[in-house]
Coordinates of C-alpha atoms in Angstrom, one line a residue:
M1 CA 0.0 0.0 0.0
P2 CA 1.4 3.5 -0.8
A3 CA 2.9 5.5 2.0
P4 CA 0.7 8.3 3.4
P5 CA 1.5 11.8 2.2
S6 CA 4.2 13.6 4.1
G7 CA 3.4 16.6 6.2
P8 CA 2.0 17.1 9.6
A9 CA -0.6 14.8 11.1
P10 CA -4.2 16.0 10.8
D11 CA -4.3 16.9 14.5
E12 CA -0.8 18.5 14.6
P13 CA -1.0 22.2 15.2
T14 CA 0.3 24.4 12.3
G15 CA 0.0 27.8 14.0
P16 CA 2.8 29.9 15.4
D17 CA 4.0 27.0 17.5
G18 CA 3.8 24.4 14.7
P19 CA 6.7 22.7 13.2
D20 CA 6.9 25.1 10.2
G21 CA 7.2 28.3 12.3
P22 CA 4.9 31.3 12.0
D23 CA 1.8 30.8 9.9
E24 CA 1.3 32.7 6.6
P25 CA -1.5 35.4 6.6
D26 CA -4.8 34.5 4.9
H27 CA -4.5 37.6 2.6
Y28 CA -2.1 40.2 1.6
P29 CA -3.3 43.9 1.7
L30 CA -2.8 45.7 -1.7
A31 CA -2.1 49.4 -2.0
A32 CA -4.8 51.3 -3.9
P33 CA -3.7 52.3 -7.4
Q34 CA -2.9 55.9 -8.0
P35 CA -5.8 57.6 -9.9
V36 CA -5.1 58.3 -13.5
D37 CA -6.5 61.4 -15.3
P38 CA -7.3 60.3 -18.9
R39 CA -6.8 63.9 -20.0
T40 CA -3.1 63.8 -18.9
A41 CA -2.4 60.1 -19.0
D42 CA 0.6 59.1 -21.2
L43 CA -1.3 56.8 -23.5
A44 CA 0.1 55.1 -26.6
T45 CA -0.7 56.8 -29.8
P46 CA -3.4 54.9 -31.7
P47 CA -2.1 53.2 -34.8
A48 CA -2.3 55.1 -38.1
G49 CA -5.7 54.7 -39.8
T50 CA -7.7 54.4 -36.5
K51 CA -10.1 57.0 -35.2
T52 CA -9.2 59.0 -32.1
C53 CA -11.8 59.8 -29.4
V54 CA -13.2 63.3 -29.7
A55 CA -13.6 63.5 -25.9
C56 CA -10.2 62.5 -24.4
R57 CA -8.4 62.9 -27.8
A58 CA -6.2 59.9 -26.9
G59 CA -8.1 56.7 -26.9
R60 CA -8.8 54.5 -29.9
V61 CA -12.4 54.2 -31.1
D62 CA -13.6 50.6 -31.3
R63 CA -15.9 49.1 -34.0
D64 CA -19.0 49.9 -32.0
G65 CA -18.1 53.6 -31.9
Y66 CA -16.9 53.8 -28.3
C67 CA -13.5 55.0 -26.9
E68 CA -11.4 52.2 -25.5
N69 CA -9.9 54.7 -23.0
C70 CA -12.7 56.8 -21.6
G71 CA -15.8 54.9 -23.0
H72 CA -17.2 58.0 -24.6
A73 CA -19.6 57.4 -27.5
Q74 CA -18.4 59.0 -30.7
P75 CA -20.5 61.1 -33.0
R76 CA -21.6 59.6 -36.2
E77 CA -19.9 61.0 -39.3
R78 CA -23.2 62.4 -40.6
D79 CA -24.2 64.0 -37.3
H80 CA -22.6 67.2 -38.6
M81 CA -21.3 67.8 -42.1
E82 CA -19.8 70.8 -43.8
Q83 CA -18.5 71.4 -47.3
E84 CA -17.4 74.5 -49.2
L85 CA -16.4 74.8 -52.8
D86 CA -15.5 77.9 -54.9
A87 CA -19.0 79.4 -54.9
V88 CA -21.3 77.1 -52.9
A89 CA -21.3 75.7 -49.3
A90 CA -23.5 73.4 -47.4
V91 CA -24.0 72.4 -43.7
S92 CA -26.1 69.5 -42.3
D93 CA -26.7 68.8 -38.7
R94 CA -28.6 66.1 -36.8
G95 CA -30.5 68.6 -34.7
L96 CA -31.3 68.3 -31.0
R97 CA -34.1 65.8 -31.0
H98 CA -33.2 63.1 -33.5
H99 CA -30.8 60.2 -32.9
R100 CA -29.4 60.3 -36.4
N101 CA -29.1 62.6 -39.4
E102 CA -31.4 61.4 -42.3
D103 CA -30.6 64.5 -44.4
A104 CA -28.0 64.5 -47.2
F105 CA -26.5 67.0 -49.6
A106 CA -24.2 67.3 -52.6
V107 CA -22.5 70.4 -53.9
S108 CA -20.4 70.8 -57.0
A109 CA -19.3 73.1 -59.8
T110 CA -18.7 72.4 -63.5
A111 CA -18.5 74.3 -66.8
L112 CA -21.0 74.7 -69.5
P113 CA -20.0 74.2 -73.2
D114 CA -19.2 77.9 -73.6
G115 CA -16.9 77.8 -70.6
S116 CA -19.2 79.6 -68.2
P117 CA -19.6 78.2 -64.7
A118 CA -22.5 76.2 -63.4
V119 CA -22.8 75.7 -59.6
I120 CA -25.0 72.9 -58.2
A121 CA -26.6 72.2 -54.8
I122 CA -28.8 69.2 -54.0
V123 CA -30.5 68.8 -50.6
C124 CA -32.5 65.7 -49.6
D125 CA -34.5 64.9 -46.5
G126 CA -35.1 61.2 -45.6
V127 CA -38.7 60.3 -44.8
S128 CA -38.5 59.1 -41.2
S129 CA -41.5 56.7 -41.4
A130 CA -39.8 54.8 -44.2
T131 CA -37.1 52.1 -44.1
R132 CA -33.5 53.4 -44.4
P133 CA -34.3 57.1 -44.9
D134 CA -30.7 58.1 -44.4
D135 CA -29.6 55.8 -47.3
A136 CA -32.4 57.1 -49.5
S137 CA -31.4 60.7 -49.1
L138 CA -27.7 59.9 -49.6
A139 CA -28.4 57.9 -52.8
A140 CA -30.7 60.7 -54.2
A141 CA -28.3 63.5 -53.5
H142 CA -25.3 61.7 -55.0
T143 CA -27.2 60.5 -58.1
A144 CA -28.8 63.9 -58.9
N145 CA -25.5 65.7 -58.5
E146 CA -23.6 63.2 -60.7
T147 CA -26.3 63.3 -63.3
L148 CA -26.1 67.1 -63.5
L149 CA -22.3 67.0 -63.7
A150 CA -22.6 64.7 -66.7
S151 CA -25.3 66.5 -68.6
L152 CA -24.5 70.2 -68.1
P153 CA -21.1 70.1 -69.8
R154 CA -22.7 68.3 -72.7
G155 CA -25.0 71.2 -73.4
A156 CA -28.2 70.1 -71.8
H157 CA -30.4 73.0 -70.8
P158 CA -30.1 73.4 -67.0
Q159 CA -33.9 73.0 -66.5
Q160 CA -34.1 69.8 -68.5
A161 CA -30.9 68.6 -66.8
M162 CA -32.5 69.2 -63.4
H163 CA -35.6 67.2 -64.5
D164 CA -33.5 64.3 -65.7
A165 CA -31.4 64.5 -62.4
I166 CA -34.6 64.1 -60.3
V167 CA -35.7 61.1 -62.4
A168 CA -32.3 59.5 -62.0
A169 CA -32.4 60.2 -58.3
A170 CA -35.8 58.5 -58.0
E171 CA -34.6 55.5 -59.8
A172 CA -31.6 55.2 -57.4
V173 CA -33.9 55.4 -54.4
N174 CA -36.3 52.8 -56.0
L175 CA -33.3 50.4 -56.2
L176 CA -32.9 50.4 -52.5
A177 CA -36.2 48.8 -52.0
G178 CA -35.0 45.6 -53.7
E179 CA -31.8 45.2 -51.7
P180 CA -31.7 42.4 -49.1
R181 CA -30.7 44.9 -46.4
T182 CA -34.0 46.7 -46.9
A183 CA -36.0 43.5 -46.5
Q184 CA -34.1 42.6 -43.3
Q185 CA -34.9 46.0 -41.7
Q186 CA -38.4 46.6 -43.1
A187 CA -41.2 46.1 -40.6
P188 CA -44.7 45.3 -42.0
H189 CA -45.9 48.9 -41.2
Q190 CA -43.0 50.6 -42.8
N191 CA -42.7 52.0 -46.3
A192 CA -39.9 51.5 -48.9
P193 CA -36.9 53.9 -48.6
A194 CA -38.0 57.4 -49.4
C195 CA -36.8 61.0 -49.4
T196 CA -37.6 64.5 -50.6
L197 CA -35.2 66.3 -53.0
V198 CA -34.6 70.0 -53.8
G199 CA -31.9 71.4 -56.0
A200 CA -30.6 74.5 -57.6
V201 CA -28.2 75.2 -60.5
V202 CA -26.8 78.7 -60.8
T203 CA -25.0 80.1 -63.9
P204 CA -23.9 83.7 -64.7
T205 CA -27.4 84.5 -66.0
L206 CA -29.8 81.7 -65.0
L207 CA -31.2 80.2 -61.8
V208 CA -32.9 76.8 -62.1
V209 CA -34.6 75.0 -59.3
G210 CA -36.2 71.5 -59.1
W211 CA -37.9 69.6 -56.3
V212 CA -40.2 66.8 -55.2
G213 CA -41.5 67.0 -51.6
D214 CA -41.4 69.9 -49.1
S215 CA -37.8 71.0 -49.1
R216 CA -37.4 74.5 -50.4
V217 CA -35.4 77.1 -52.3
Y218 CA -35.4 80.8 -51.3
W219 CA -34.1 83.8 -53.2
I220 CA -32.5 86.5 -51.1
P221 CA -31.4 89.7 -53.0
A222 CA -28.2 91.4 -51.9
D223 CA -30.1 94.6 -51.8
R224 CA -32.4 94.0 -48.8
G225 CA -34.7 96.7 -50.0
A226 CA -35.7 94.3 -52.8
P227 CA -38.3 91.6 -52.0
P228 CA -37.1 88.1 -51.3
A229 CA -39.0 85.1 -52.6
R230 CA -39.7 81.5 -52.1
L231 CA -39.1 79.7 -55.4
T232 CA -40.7 76.3 -54.7
E233 CA -44.2 75.0 -53.8
D234 CA -44.4 72.2 -51.2
D235 CA -45.8 68.8 -52.1
S236 CA -47.7 68.7 -48.8
W237 CA -51.2 68.4 -47.3
A238 CA -51.0 72.1 -46.2
A239 CA -50.1 73.3 -49.7
Q240 CA -52.9 71.3 -51.2
M241 CA -55.5 72.8 -48.8
V242 CA -54.3 76.3 -49.6
A243 CA -54.2 75.7 -53.4
A244 CA -57.8 74.3 -53.2
G245 CA -59.0 77.4 -51.4
L246 CA -60.1 75.3 -48.4
M247 CA -57.8 76.9 -45.8
S248 CA -55.7 80.0 -45.5
E249 CA -52.0 79.4 -45.3
A250 CA -51.9 80.2 -41.6
E251 CA -54.8 77.7 -40.9
A252 CA -53.2 75.0 -43.0
Y253 CA -49.8 75.1 -41.5
A254 CA -51.2 75.2 -38.0
D255 CA -52.9 71.9 -38.6
D256 CA -51.3 68.7 -37.4
R257 CA -51.4 67.3 -40.9
A258 CA -49.6 70.3 -42.4
H259 CA -46.3 68.5 -43.0
A260 CA -47.7 65.3 -44.5
I261 CA -46.0 65.1 -47.8
T262 CA -47.9 64.3 -51.0
G263 CA -44.8 63.8 -53.2
W264 CA -41.5 62.0 -52.6
L265 CA -38.9 59.8 -54.2
G266 CA -39.3 56.1 -53.4
A267 CA -40.7 52.8 -54.8
D268 CA -44.1 53.4 -53.2
A269 CA -44.6 57.0 -54.4
Y270 CA -47.9 57.4 -56.1
E271 CA -46.2 58.8 -59.2
L272 CA -43.2 60.9 -59.9
E273 CA -43.9 64.5 -60.7
P274 CA -40.6 66.5 -60.8
H275 CA -41.1 70.2 -60.5
T276 CA -38.7 72.6 -62.2
A277 CA -38.6 76.3 -62.8
S278 CA -36.1 78.8 -64.3
F279 CA -35.5 82.4 -63.2
K280 CA -33.3 85.2 -64.5
P281 CA -32.7 87.5 -61.5
D282 CA -32.0 91.1 -62.4
R283 CA -29.7 91.7 -59.4
P284 CA -27.2 89.8 -57.3
G285 CA -28.2 87.8 -54.3
V286 CA -28.0 84.3 -52.7
V287 CA -30.0 81.1 -53.2
V288 CA -30.8 79.2 -50.0
V289 CA -31.6 75.5 -50.5
C290 CA -32.9 73.8 -47.4
T291 CA -34.9 71.1 -45.6
D292 CA -37.9 71.8 -43.4
G293 CA -35.5 71.6 -40.5
L294 CA -34.6 75.2 -41.3
W295 CA -37.7 76.7 -42.8
N296 CA -39.8 75.6 -39.8
Y297 CA -38.0 78.4 -38.1
A298 CA -38.0 80.9 -41.0
E299 CA -41.0 80.0 -43.1
T300 CA -41.7 83.1 -45.1
A301 CA -39.3 84.6 -47.5
G302 CA -39.1 87.7 -45.3
E303 CA -38.2 85.6 -42.2
M304 CA -35.6 83.8 -44.2
A305 CA -34.1 87.0 -45.4
R306 CA -33.8 88.4 -41.9
A307 CA -31.9 85.2 -40.9
V308 CA -29.4 85.4 -43.7
P309 CA -26.3 87.5 -43.0
L310 CA -25.8 90.6 -45.1
D311 CA -22.4 89.3 -46.4
A312 CA -23.9 86.0 -47.5
A313 CA -22.7 86.2 -51.1
R314 CA -19.1 86.6 -49.9
R315 CA -19.3 84.0 -47.1
P316 CA -21.6 81.1 -48.1
L317 CA -20.2 78.7 -45.6
H318 CA -20.5 81.1 -42.8
T319 CA -24.1 81.8 -43.9
A320 CA -25.0 78.1 -44.0
Q321 CA -23.5 77.8 -40.5
V322 CA -25.5 80.8 -39.2
L323 CA -28.7 79.4 -40.7
V324 CA -28.2 76.0 -39.1
G325 CA -27.5 77.7 -35.8
H326 CA -30.8 79.7 -36.3
A327 CA -32.6 76.4 -36.5
L328 CA -30.9 74.9 -33.5
D329 CA -31.5 78.0 -31.4
G330 CA -35.1 77.7 -32.4
G331 CA -35.4 74.2 -30.9
G332 CA -33.7 71.9 -33.4
H333 CA -36.6 69.6 -33.6
D334 CA -35.5 68.1 -36.9
N335 CA -32.4 67.4 -38.9
V336 CA -31.4 70.6 -40.6
T337 CA -29.5 71.0 -43.9
V338 CA -28.8 74.2 -45.8
A339 CA -26.9 75.0 -49.0
V340 CA -26.0 78.6 -50.0
L341 CA -25.1 79.6 -53.6
P342 CA -24.3 83.2 -54.6
F343 CA -25.9 84.6 -57.8
P344 CA -24.6 85.2 -60.4
A345 CA -22.1 82.3 -60.4
P346 CA -18.6 83.7 -60.2
P347 CA -15.9 82.5 -62.7
Q348 CA -14.5 79.1 -61.7
G349 CA -11.7 79.4 -59.2
A350 CA -12.8 82.9 -58.1
G351 CA -14.0 81.6 -54.8
S352 CA -15.6 83.7 -52.0
A353 CA -14.0 86.5 -50.2

């Protein structure tokens, strides 16, 4: 039989007087770590190509959008966007009440066949009750812009080019409805991806606008003694009531149904009816292209003119920033997107002062 294990007998004391000397303590006290301030901690620089936290400016952002150092949730790329080109600028912001930005914009500049400049701004507002409204607005803005960039240099009339751009944008949004990702996200009560679209093309002599939905274009003369104007008519319940003579404008827009749109881009739209119009302003000014996230706080042309800085033609980006700020100061209940184009379009490369 094997020998019993070596060591003290079961009843032999093992305390201080035991054969092995003083007993070991049951636990070892540990000193508390020194607190580390993430703002001053000597953290390793995140590898190239990784995002750095906007809060502590040191930690790496993980795939879920959180800082690995301080745990701060990072803003989405589309929460706030700004872009400025030679003679056009746009700003888009999520607003204060929505969890994501479902608006999108595209701005660009090209040359007509005679070498004169053409400046483009497209603004789209995703329909929140639809599936993937953010993807719909992005697809529409990108497609309309690319269509105009292709057709204007070939000599298409800007008004016809705008019509064709809206049709192409609608087709791009329709395609989203057939993607597997849409089917996975779509609930039975939701509609296919959908958005509104409004756009403007400015040349040295012509201003063309096009739209479907309730996003708008405003004309603000540089001479504030001249009257401003709204250049689009909403595809909305309120606009229909006013047009039919059933309500005054004030009554219609005070109704809870006022912002129900009657026209949009999307596979389940009743029918596509692109609206376009051409203008030949007789004086300089700026064109404001915006979603209802702005015009809810500056609805009439006069209210919009008062919100637009006097130096708007020289500082389109600053003007777009001011107008977005105006909406946020008013409550920011919706996503807000604004593009600003000076008229007439300056020569390419001239930029803004």
